[in-house]
Amino acid sequence: MKGSIMKISDRLLLRKRAIIETVNDELKNIAQVEHSRHRSFDNFIVNTLGALAAYCFFPKKPTIAVQRTIDRQLTLF
């Protein structure tokens, strides 16, 4: 990736890219999500929601351990 200023949360997720790619691969190959031209938006949503519902029933899913800490410090944007 090109060097640029990123948010810390984006930088942490970039480290977990292998897990994110694994989930995308499982959705494409096992849950049969296809990149195709649907004739209507409803068909696209039904295909996507069906694949996500099937993914919920997978016995073994990769996870990302993300912990958020809330501190009382002043944050300047």
XYZ file of N, CA and C in Angstrom:
231
model
N 0.825 -1.183 0.000
C 0.000 0.000 0.000
C 0.865 1.240 0.000
N 0.330 2.278 -0.575
C 1.017 3.553 -0.609
C 0.984 4.174 0.783
N 2.074 4.772 1.182
C 2.138 5.389 2.490
C 1.238 6.607 2.586
N 0.319 6.570 3.514
C -0.569 7.704 3.738
C -1.019 7.688 5.185
N -1.608 8.792 5.617
C -2.098 8.892 6.980
C -3.388 8.089 7.094
N -3.404 7.166 8.058
C -4.564 6.300 8.260
C -5.020 6.410 9.709
N -6.296 6.097 9.905
C -6.789 5.997 11.274
C -6.197 4.743 11.904
N -6.088 4.753 13.214
C -5.496 3.617 13.915
C -6.347 2.369 13.731
N -7.662 2.521 13.733
C -8.527 1.347 13.562
C -8.328 0.723 12.185
N -8.131 1.558 11.154
C -7.867 1.027 9.820
C -6.516 0.321 9.766
N -5.550 0.861 10.461
C -4.221 0.251 10.479
C -4.248 -1.109 11.171
N -5.036 -1.228 12.241
C -5.147 -2.512 12.932
C -5.858 -3.546 12.064
N -6.899 -3.118 11.354
C -7.596 -4.053 10.478
C -6.737 -4.462 9.290
N -5.834 -3.597 8.872
C -4.942 -3.944 7.771
C -4.018 -5.086 8.157
N -3.667 -5.159 9.446
C -2.856 -6.274 9.918
C -3.627 -7.586 9.854
N -4.935 -7.500 9.973
C -5.779 -8.694 9.973
C -6.300 -9.022 8.576
N -5.638 -8.553 7.564
C -6.111 -8.711 6.198
C -6.237 -10.174 5.783
N -5.370 -11.027 6.255
C -5.430 -12.448 5.889
C -6.726 -13.073 6.362
N -7.181 -12.721 7.553
C -8.433 -13.275 8.061
C -9.608 -12.741 7.259
N -9.579 -11.462 6.923
C -10.655 -10.864 6.130
C -10.712 -11.513 4.752
N -9.570 -11.757 4.145
C -9.538 -12.426 2.847
C -10.037 -13.867 2.942
N -9.777 -14.527 4.062
C -10.262 -15.887 4.264
C -11.788 -15.919 4.314
N -12.385 -14.958 5.023
C -13.846 -14.886 5.099
C -14.426 -14.628 3.716
N -13.835 -13.708 2.970
C -14.316 -13.436 1.620
C -14.202 -14.676 0.726
N -13.123 -15.420 0.870
C -12.941 -16.629 0.073
C -13.987 -17.679 0.427
N -14.290 -17.838 1.725
C -15.315 -18.799 2.127
C -16.690 -18.391 1.608
N -16.981 -17.103 1.636
C -18.270 -16.643 1.119
C -18.385 -16.908 -0.378
N -17.300 -16.729 -1.107
C -17.344 -16.950 -2.550
C -17.441 -18.428 -2.908
N -16.628 -19.256 -2.270
C -16.527 -20.653 -2.686
C -17.526 -21.576 -1.992
N -17.700 -21.433 -0.700
C -18.554 -22.361 0.025
C -20.003 -21.888 0.026
N -20.222 -20.595 0.325
C -21.593 -20.078 0.383
C -22.104 -19.660 -0.997
N -21.272 -19.768 -1.984
C -21.628 -19.517 -3.386
C -22.145 -18.105 -3.639
N -21.446 -17.119 -3.103
C -21.735 -15.732 -3.447
C -21.003 -15.449 -4.746
N -21.722 -15.023 -5.737
C -21.126 -14.767 -7.038
C -21.172 -13.286 -7.341
N -20.173 -12.847 -8.063
C -20.228 -11.492 -8.597
C -20.857 -11.595 -9.976
N -22.130 -11.376 -10.013
C -22.828 -11.453 -11.287
C -23.753 -10.254 -11.416
N -24.220 -10.029 -12.590
C -25.119 -8.905 -12.816
C -26.548 -9.352 -12.569
N -27.057 -8.938 -11.433
C -28.433 -9.277 -11.115
C -29.352 -8.335 -11.883
N -30.468 -8.847 -12.287
C -31.408 -8.033 -13.048
C -32.207 -7.092 -12.160
N -32.267 -7.394 -10.874
C -32.963 -6.490 -9.960
C -32.193 -6.429 -8.642
N -32.422 -5.350 -7.931
C -31.768 -5.158 -6.638
C -32.254 -6.200 -5.632
N -33.518 -6.590 -5.743
C -34.064 -7.594 -4.825
C -33.336 -8.923 -4.955
N -33.015 -9.341 -6.161
C -32.278 -10.593 -6.360
C -30.877 -10.518 -5.759
N -30.254 -9.361 -5.873
C -28.927 -9.168 -5.279
C -28.993 -9.318 -3.763
N -29.976 -8.669 -3.142
C -30.096 -8.718 -1.689
C -30.428 -10.132 -1.219
N -31.316 -10.819 -1.915
C -31.667 -12.185 -1.527
C -30.450 -13.095 -1.629
N -29.644 -12.960 -2.668
C -28.441 -13.769 -2.825
C -27.442 -13.482 -1.710
N -27.245 -12.217 -1.401
C -26.282 -11.840 -0.369
C -26.745 -12.280 1.014
N -28.013 -12.043 1.348
C -28.511 -12.440 2.665
C -28.550 -13.955 2.824
N -28.855 -14.668 1.754
C -28.823 -16.124 1.812
C -27.426 -16.649 2.089
N -26.426 -16.044 1.460
C -25.044 -16.467 1.688
C -24.603 -16.142 3.111
N -24.996 -14.986 3.633
C -24.628 -14.633 5.003
C -25.328 -15.532 6.016
N -26.567 -15.913 5.735
C -27.273 -16.843 6.622
C -26.593 -18.201 6.610
N -26.163 -18.658 5.439
C -25.449 -19.934 5.357
C -24.112 -19.847 6.090
N -23.456 -18.703 6.012
C -22.168 -18.513 6.696
C -22.342 -18.599 8.207
N -23.483 -18.145 8.718
C -23.731 -18.210 10.159
C -23.786 -19.646 10.662
N -24.156 -20.585 9.799
C -24.243 -21.984 10.198
C -22.953 -22.758 9.981
N -21.902 -22.115 9.483
C -20.624 -22.803 9.318
C -20.110 -23.200 10.704
N -19.575 -24.406 10.835
C -19.122 -24.833 12.165
C -17.850 -24.118 12.626
N -17.021 -23.709 11.696
C -15.740 -23.105 12.064
C -15.580 -21.804 11.297
N -15.533 -20.694 12.033
C -15.411 -19.387 11.403
C -14.166 -18.678 11.926
N -13.407 -18.024 11.042
C -12.277 -17.232 11.523
C -12.786 -15.984 12.239
N -12.054 -15.523 13.239
C -12.465 -14.350 14.000
C -11.309 -13.375 14.127
N -11.671 -12.138 14.362
C -10.699 -11.084 14.629
C -10.936 -10.612 16.046
N -9.907 -10.668 16.871
C -10.026 -10.222 18.255
C -9.750 -8.718 18.302
N -10.815 -7.943 18.374
C -10.690 -6.493 18.442
C -11.179 -6.046 19.802
N -10.316 -5.341 20.519
C -10.688 -4.838 21.831
C -10.665 -3.321 21.783
N -11.737 -2.722 22.249
C -11.798 -1.267 22.292
C -11.652 -0.827 23.735
N -10.839 0.165 23.945
C -10.685 0.722 25.277
C -11.234 2.135 25.264
N -11.975 2.454 26.286
C -12.536 3.797 26.427
C -11.760 4.494 27.532
N -11.060 5.540 27.151
C -10.320 6.292 28.147
C -10.940 7.673 28.286
N -10.588 8.337 29.323
C -11.177 9.635 29.637
C -10.299 10.801 29.181
N -9.418 10.548 28.222
C -8.526 11.587 27.750
C -9.216 12.444 26.707
N -8.748 13.673 26.594
C -9.268 14.599 25.598
C -8.733 14.215 24.224
N -9.621 14.106 23.269
C -9.234 13.747 21.911
C -9.454 14.941 21.001
N -8.423 15.324 20.297
C -8.520 16.431 19.349
C -8.558 15.855 17.944
N -9.500 16.317 17.150
C -9.641 15.806 15.805
C -8.961 16.688 14.818
